[in-house]
Coordinates of N, CA and C in Angstrom, one line a residue:
M1 N 246.2 33.1 32.4 CA 246.3 31.9 33.3 C 245.7 30.7 32.5
D2 N 246.4 29.6 32.5 CA 245.9 28.4 31.9 C 244.7 28.0 32.7
S3 N 243.8 27.3 32.1 CA 242.5 26.8 32.7 C 242.8 25.9 33.9
D4 N 243.9 25.2 33.9 CA 244.1 24.2 34.9 C 244.7 24.8 36.2
H5 N 245.2 26.0 36.1 CA 245.8 26.6 37.3 C 244.9 26.6 38.5
G6 N 245.3 25.8 39.5 CA 244.5 25.7 40.7 C 243.2 25.1 40.6
N7 N 242.9 24.5 39.5 CA 241.5 24.0 39.2 C 241.6 22.7 38.3
E8 N 242.6 21.9 38.6 CA 242.8 20.7 37.8 C 241.6 19.9 37.8
S9 N 241.3 19.3 36.6 CA 240.1 18.3 36.5 C 240.3 17.1 37.3
T10 N 241.5 16.7 37.6 CA 241.7 15.5 38.5 C 242.0 15.9 39.9
A11 N 241.7 17.1 40.2 CA 241.9 17.7 41.6 C 241.2 17.0 42.6
I12 N 242.0 16.5 43.6 CA 241.3 15.9 44.8 C 241.7 16.8 46.0
L13 N 240.7 17.6 46.4 CA 240.9 18.6 47.5 C 240.2 18.1 48.7
R14 N 241.1 17.8 49.7 CA 240.4 17.3 51.0 C 239.7 18.5 51.6
P15 N 238.6 18.2 52.3 CA 237.9 19.3 53.0 C 238.8 20.0 54.0
Q16 N 238.7 21.4 53.9 CA 239.4 22.3 54.8 C 240.9 21.9 54.8
F17 N 241.5 21.4 53.8 CA 242.8 20.9 53.8 C 243.9 22.0 54.3
W18 N 243.6 23.2 54.0 CA 244.6 24.3 54.4 C 244.6 24.5 55.9
S19 N 243.6 24.1 56.6 CA 243.7 24.2 58.1 C 243.9 22.9 58.8
R20 N 243.9 21.8 58.0 CA 244.0 20.5 58.6 C 245.4 19.8 58.4
F21 N 246.1 20.3 57.4 CA 247.4 19.8 57.0 C 248.4 20.9 56.9
T22 N 249.7 20.5 57.1 CA 250.8 21.4 56.9 C 251.0 21.6 55.4
L23 N 251.7 22.7 55.0 CA 251.9 22.9 53.5 C 252.7 21.7 53.0
S24 N 253.6 21.1 53.7 CA 254.3 20.0 53.2 C 253.5 18.7 53.1
E25 N 252.3 18.7 53.6 CA 251.5 17.5 53.5 C 250.4 17.6 52.4
L26 N 250.5 18.7 51.7 CA 249.5 19.0 50.6 C 249.8 18.2 49.3
N27 N 248.8 17.7 48.7 CA 249.1 17.2 47.3 C 249.2 18.3 46.3
H28 N 249.5 17.9 45.1 CA 249.8 19.0 44.1 C 248.6 19.9 43.8
S29 N 247.4 19.3 43.8 CA 246.2 20.1 43.5 C 245.9 21.0 44.6
E30 N 246.1 20.6 45.9 CA 245.9 21.4 47.0 C 246.9 22.5 47.1
W31 N 248.2 22.2 46.8 CA 249.2 23.3 46.8 C 248.8 24.4 45.7
E32 N 248.4 24.0 44.6 CA 248.0 24.9 43.6 C 246.8 25.7 43.9
A33 N 245.8 25.1 44.7 CA 244.6 25.7 45.1 C 244.8 26.8 46.2
V34 N 246.0 26.7 46.9 CA 246.3 27.7 47.9 C 246.5 29.1 47.2
C35 N 247.0 29.1 46.0 CA 247.3 30.4 45.3 C 246.0 31.1 45.1
D36 N 246.0 32.4 45.4 CA 244.8 33.2 45.1 C 244.9 33.9 43.7
G37 N 245.9 33.7 43.0 CA 245.9 34.2 41.7 C 246.1 35.7 41.6
C38 N 246.7 36.4 42.6 CA 246.8 37.8 42.6 C 247.9 38.3 41.6
G39 N 248.9 37.5 41.3 CA 249.9 37.8 40.3 C 251.1 38.7 40.9
S40 N 251.0 39.0 42.2 CA 252.0 39.9 42.7 C 253.4 39.3 42.7
C41 N 253.5 37.9 42.8 CA 254.8 37.3 42.8 C 255.4 37.3 41.4
C42 N 254.7 37.7 40.3 CA 255.2 37.8 39.0 C 255.7 39.2 38.7
L43 N 255.5 40.2 39.6 CA 255.9 41.6 39.4 C 257.5 41.6 39.6
I44 N 258.1 42.5 38.8 CA 259.6 42.7 38.9 C 259.8 43.4 40.3
K45 N 260.7 42.9 41.0 CA 260.9 43.5 42.3 C 262.4 43.7 42.5
Y46 N 262.8 44.6 43.4 CA 264.2 44.8 43.8 C 264.4 44.4 45.3
I47 N 265.3 43.4 45.5 CA 265.5 42.9 46.8 C 266.9 43.3 47.2
D48 N 267.0 43.9 48.3 CA 268.3 44.4 48.9 C 269.0 43.2 49.5
D49 N 269.9 42.5 48.6 CA 270.5 41.3 49.1 C 271.7 41.6 50.1
E50 N 272.2 42.9 50.2 CA 273.3 43.3 51.0 C 272.9 43.2 52.5
N51 N 271.6 43.4 52.8 CA 271.1 43.4 54.2 C 270.3 42.2 54.5
V52 N 270.4 41.2 53.8 CA 269.6 39.9 54.1 C 270.3 39.3 55.3
S53 N 269.5 38.9 56.2 CA 269.9 38.2 57.4 C 270.6 36.9 57.0
D54 N 271.3 36.3 58.0 CA 272.1 35.1 57.9 C 271.2 33.9 57.3
D55 N 269.9 33.9 57.7 CA 269.1 32.8 57.3 C 268.5 33.0 55.9
N56 N 268.9 34.2 55.2 CA 268.5 34.4 53.8 C 267.0 34.6 53.7
N57 N 266.3 35.2 54.6 CA 264.8 35.2 54.6 C 264.2 36.4 53.9
H58 N 265.0 37.3 53.2 CA 264.4 38.4 52.4 C 263.2 39.0 53.1
E59 N 263.4 39.7 54.2 CA 262.3 40.3 54.9 C 261.7 41.5 54.1
A60 N 260.5 41.8 54.6 CA 259.7 42.9 53.8 C 260.5 44.2 53.6
E61 N 261.2 44.7 54.6 CA 261.8 46.0 54.4 C 262.9 46.0 53.4
M62 N 263.3 44.9 52.8 CA 264.3 44.7 51.9 C 263.8 44.6 50.4
V63 N 262.6 44.8 50.3 CA 261.9 44.6 48.9 C 261.1 45.8 48.4
E64 N 261.3 46.1 47.1 CA 260.5 47.1 46.5 C 259.9 46.5 45.3
Y65 N 258.6 46.5 45.2 CA 257.8 46.0 44.1 C 257.7 47.1 43.0
T66 N 257.7 46.7 41.8 CA 257.4 47.6 40.7 C 256.0 47.1 40.1
D67 N 255.4 47.9 39.2 CA 254.2 47.5 38.6 C 254.5 46.9 37.2
V68 N 255.7 46.5 37.0 CA 256.2 45.8 35.8 C 256.2 44.3 36.1
T69 N 255.6 43.6 35.1 CA 255.4 42.2 35.3 C 256.1 41.4 34.2
C70 N 256.2 40.1 34.5 CA 256.8 39.2 33.6 C 256.0 39.3 32.2
Q71 N 256.8 38.9 31.1 CA 256.2 39.0 29.8 C 255.1 38.1 29.6
L72 N 254.9 37.0 30.4 CA 253.8 36.1 30.2 C 252.5 36.5 30.9
M73 N 252.5 37.6 31.7 CA 251.4 38.1 32.4 C 250.4 38.8 31.4
D74 N 249.1 38.4 31.5 CA 248.1 39.1 30.8 C 247.7 40.3 31.9
C75 N 248.1 41.5 31.6 CA 247.9 42.6 32.5 C 246.4 43.0 32.7
A76 N 245.6 42.6 31.7 CA 244.2 42.9 31.9 C 243.5 41.9 32.9
T77 N 243.8 40.6 32.8 CA 243.2 39.7 33.7 C 244.0 39.3 34.9
G78 N 245.3 39.6 34.9 CA 246.2 39.4 36.0 C 246.6 37.9 36.1
Y79 N 246.5 37.2 35.1 CA 246.8 35.7 35.0 C 247.9 35.5 34.0
C80 N 248.8 34.5 34.4 CA 249.8 34.0 33.5 C 249.2 33.4 32.2
Q81 N 249.7 33.7 31.0 CA 249.1 33.2 29.8 C 249.6 31.8 29.5
H82 N 250.7 31.4 30.2 CA 251.2 30.0 30.0 C 251.7 29.4 31.3
Y83 N 250.8 29.4 32.2 CA 251.1 29.0 33.6 C 251.7 27.6 33.6
A84 N 251.1 26.6 33.0 CA 251.6 25.2 33.1 C 253.0 25.0 32.5
T85 N 253.3 25.8 31.5 CA 254.6 25.7 30.8 C 255.4 27.0 30.9
R86 N 255.2 27.8 32.0 CA 255.9 29.0 32.2 C 257.4 29.0 32.2
Q87 N 257.9 27.9 32.8 CA 259.4 27.8 32.9 C 260.0 27.5 31.6
E88 N 259.3 26.9 30.7 CA 259.8 26.8 29.3 C 260.0 28.1 28.6
H89 N 259.1 29.0 28.9 CA 259.1 30.3 28.2 C 260.0 31.3 29.0
V90 N 260.0 31.2 30.3 CA 260.8 32.1 31.2 C 261.6 31.2 32.1
P91 N 262.8 30.8 31.7 CA 263.5 29.8 32.5 C 263.8 30.3 34.0
D92 N 263.9 31.6 34.3 CA 264.3 32.0 35.6 C 263.0 32.3 36.4
C93 N 261.8 31.9 35.9 CA 260.5 32.0 36.6 C 260.7 31.2 38.0
I94 N 260.4 31.7 39.0 CA 260.6 31.0 40.3 C 259.3 30.2 40.5
Q95 N 259.6 28.9 40.7 CA 258.4 28.0 41.0 C 258.4 27.9 42.6
L96 N 257.4 28.3 43.1 CA 257.2 28.3 44.6 C 257.0 26.9 45.1
T97 N 257.9 26.4 46.0 CA 257.7 25.1 46.5 C 257.9 25.2 48.1
I98 N 257.5 24.1 48.7 CA 257.6 24.1 50.2 C 259.1 24.3 50.6
E99 N 260.0 23.9 49.7 CA 261.5 24.0 50.1 C 262.0 25.4 50.0
N100 N 261.5 26.2 49.0 CA 262.0 27.5 48.8 C 261.2 28.6 49.5
L101 N 260.0 28.2 50.0 CA 259.1 29.2 50.6 C 259.8 29.9 51.8
P102 N 260.5 29.3 52.6 CA 261.1 30.0 53.8 C 262.1 31.2 53.3
H103 N 262.5 31.1 52.1 CA 263.5 32.0 51.6 C 262.8 33.1 50.7
M104 N 261.5 33.1 50.7 CA 260.7 34.0 49.9 C 259.7 34.8 50.7
M105 N 260.2 35.3 51.9 CA 259.3 36.1 52.7 C 259.1 37.5 52.1
W106 N 259.6 37.8 50.9 CA 259.3 39.0 50.2 C 257.9 38.9 49.6
L107 N 257.3 37.7 49.6 CA 255.9 37.6 49.0 C 255.1 38.5 49.8
P108 N 253.9 39.0 49.1 CA 253.1 40.0 49.8 C 252.5 39.4 51.1
S109 N 252.1 40.3 52.0 CA 251.6 39.9 53.3 C 250.2 39.1 53.1
H110 N 249.5 39.3 52.0 CA 248.2 38.6 51.8 C 248.5 37.2 51.2
C111 N 249.6 36.9 50.8 CA 249.9 35.6 50.1 C 249.5 34.5 51.0
A112 N 248.7 33.6 50.5 CA 248.2 32.5 51.3 C 249.3 31.5 51.7
Y113 N 250.3 31.4 50.7 CA 251.4 30.4 51.1 C 252.2 31.0 52.3
K114 N 252.5 32.3 52.2 CA 253.2 33.0 53.2 C 252.4 33.0 54.6
R115 N 251.1 33.3 54.4 CA 250.3 33.3 55.7 C 250.2 31.9 56.3
L116 N 250.0 30.9 55.6 CA 249.9 29.6 56.1 C 251.2 29.1 56.8
Y117 N 252.3 29.5 56.1 CA 253.7 29.2 56.5 C 253.9 29.8 57.9
K118 N 253.4 31.0 58.1 CA 253.6 31.8 59.3 C 252.5 31.5 60.4
G119 N 251.7 30.5 60.1 CA 250.7 30.1 61.1 C 249.4 31.0 61.1
Q120 N 249.2 31.8 60.0 CA 248.1 32.7 59.9 C 247.1 32.0 59.0
G121 N 245.8 32.4 59.1 CA 244.8 31.8 58.3 C 244.8 32.5 56.9
L122 N 243.9 31.9 56.0 CA 243.7 32.5 54.7 C 243.1 33.8 54.8
P123 N 243.3 34.7 53.8 CA 242.6 36.0 53.8 C 241.0 35.7 53.7
S124 N 240.2 36.5 54.2 CA 238.8 36.2 54.2 C 238.2 36.2 52.8
W125 N 238.8 36.8 51.8 CA 238.3 36.8 50.5 C 238.8 35.7 49.7
H126 N 239.6 34.8 50.2 CA 240.2 33.6 49.4 C 239.1 32.7 48.9
L127 N 239.3 32.3 47.6 CA 238.4 31.4 47.0 C 238.1 30.1 47.8
L128 N 239.0 29.6 48.5 CA 238.8 28.4 49.3 C 237.8 28.7 50.3
L129 N 237.7 29.9 50.8 CA 236.7 30.2 51.9 C 235.4 30.7 51.3
T130 N 235.5 31.5 50.2 CA 234.2 32.1 49.7 C 233.5 31.0 48.7
G131 N 234.2 30.2 48.0 CA 233.7 29.2 47.1 C 233.0 30.0 45.9
D132 N 233.3 31.2 45.7 CA 232.6 32.0 44.7 C 233.7 33.0 44.0
A133 N 234.1 32.6 42.8 CA 235.2 33.3 42.1 C 234.9 34.8 41.9
V134 N 233.7 35.1 41.6 CA 233.3 36.5 41.4 C 233.4 37.3 42.7
A135 N 232.9 36.7 43.7 CA 232.9 37.4 45.0 C 234.4 37.6 45.5
T136 N 235.2 36.6 45.3 CA 236.6 36.6 45.6 C 237.3 37.8 44.8
Q137 N 237.1 37.9 43.5 CA 237.7 38.9 42.7 C 237.3 40.3 43.2
Q138 N 236.0 40.4 43.5 CA 235.5 41.7 44.0 C 236.1 42.0 45.3
Q139 N 236.2 41.1 46.2 CA 236.7 41.3 47.5 C 238.3 41.6 47.5
M140 N 238.9 41.0 46.5 CA 240.3 41.2 46.4 C 240.6 42.6 45.9
R141 N 239.7 43.0 44.9 CA 239.9 44.4 44.4 C 239.6 45.4 45.6
A142 N 238.6 45.2 46.4 CA 238.3 46.0 47.5 C 239.4 46.1 48.5
A143 N 240.1 45.0 48.6 CA 241.3 44.9 49.5 C 242.6 45.4 48.9
N144 N 242.5 45.9 47.7 CA 243.6 46.5 46.9 C 244.7 45.4 46.6
V145 N 244.2 44.2 46.3 CA 245.1 43.1 46.1 C 245.0 42.6 44.6
G146 N 246.1 42.4 44.0 CA 246.1 41.8 42.6 C 246.7 42.8 41.6
V147 N 247.2 42.2 40.6 CA 247.8 43.1 39.5 C 246.9 43.4 38.3
A148 N 245.8 42.7 38.2 CA 244.9 42.8 37.1 C 244.5 44.4 36.9
G149 N 244.8 44.8 35.7 CA 244.4 46.2 35.3 C 245.4 47.3 35.8
R150 N 246.4 46.9 36.5 CA 247.4 47.9 36.9 C 248.8 47.5 36.9
C151 N 249.1 46.6 35.9 CA 250.5 46.3 35.7 C 250.8 46.6 34.2
V152 N 252.1 46.6 33.9 CA 252.6 46.7 32.6 C 253.6 45.6 32.3
S153 N 253.8 45.2 31.1 CA 254.7 44.1 30.7 C 256.1 44.6 30.7
E154 N 257.0 43.7 31.0 CA 258.5 44.0 30.9 C 258.9 44.1 29.5
T155 N 258.1 43.6 28.6 CA 258.5 43.5 27.2 C 258.9 44.9 26.6
G156 N 260.1 45.0 26.2 CA 260.6 46.3 25.6 C 260.9 47.4 26.5
M157 N 260.9 47.1 27.9 CA 261.2 48.1 28.9 C 262.6 48.1 29.3
S158 N 263.3 49.2 29.4 CA 264.7 49.2 29.9 C 264.8 49.0 31.4
D159 N 265.9 48.7 31.9 CA 266.1 48.5 33.3 C 265.9 49.9 34.0
E160 N 266.4 50.9 33.3 CA 266.3 52.3 33.8 C 264.8 52.7 34.0
E161 N 264.0 52.4 33.0 CA 262.6 52.7 33.2 C 261.9 51.9 34.3
M162 N 262.3 50.6 34.4 CA 261.7 49.7 35.4 C 262.0 50.3 36.8
E163 N 263.2 50.9 37.0 CA 263.5 51.4 38.3 C 262.7 52.6 38.7
T164 N 262.0 53.2 37.8 CA 261.2 54.3 38.1 C 259.7 53.9 38.4
R165 N 259.4 52.6 38.4 CA 258.0 52.2 38.4 C 257.8 51.4 39.8
V166 N 258.5 51.8 40.8 CA 258.3 51.2 42.1 C 256.9 51.7 42.7
V167 N 256.2 50.7 43.2 CA 254.8 51.0 43.7 C 254.7 50.7 45.2
N168 N 253.7 51.2 45.8 CA 253.5 50.8 47.2 C 252.2 50.1 47.5
W169 N 251.5 49.6 46.5 CA 250.3 48.9 46.7 C 250.5 47.4 46.9
V170 N 251.7 46.9 46.9 CA 252.1 45.5 47.3 C 252.8 45.6 48.6
K171 N 252.2 45.0 49.7 CA 252.8 45.1 51.0 C 253.4 43.7 51.4
P172 N 254.8 43.7 51.4 CA 255.4 42.4 51.8 C 255.2 42.1 53.2

């Protein structure tokens, strides 16, 4: 993860912005700060597009996550190695926006973007609530959230091998 991910030096985060404003009203720094850095969205996943509803919402039962992650992921830390320039390195990297969020309900159930979109609060361990990165990381591990230490890179892996690596520790 680049040092500026969710932590920009010019960040202007309004107090309690996540509970006072809609996602569409957030500035760039606030939008980035909503991310908990779990890395689950960077895992290779299989989405059953044949059974997607008319509104294209990719519901949870149509998604299988693997423990295989994008080539940019540092599997030890669980952070993108080139977050700010990730789309230059991986052109098909999906950039989560307020516009495409409604079509990404395959995101994990703990995802702060998904939770706020659905009118739920942030998870209790979220950095915006704890204010303590170490406590947040410990609580995320205790809640079985995040890819750090339990993912493998897609680099050099065949499609056939990826298909054998479906996991159940990510809950859409």
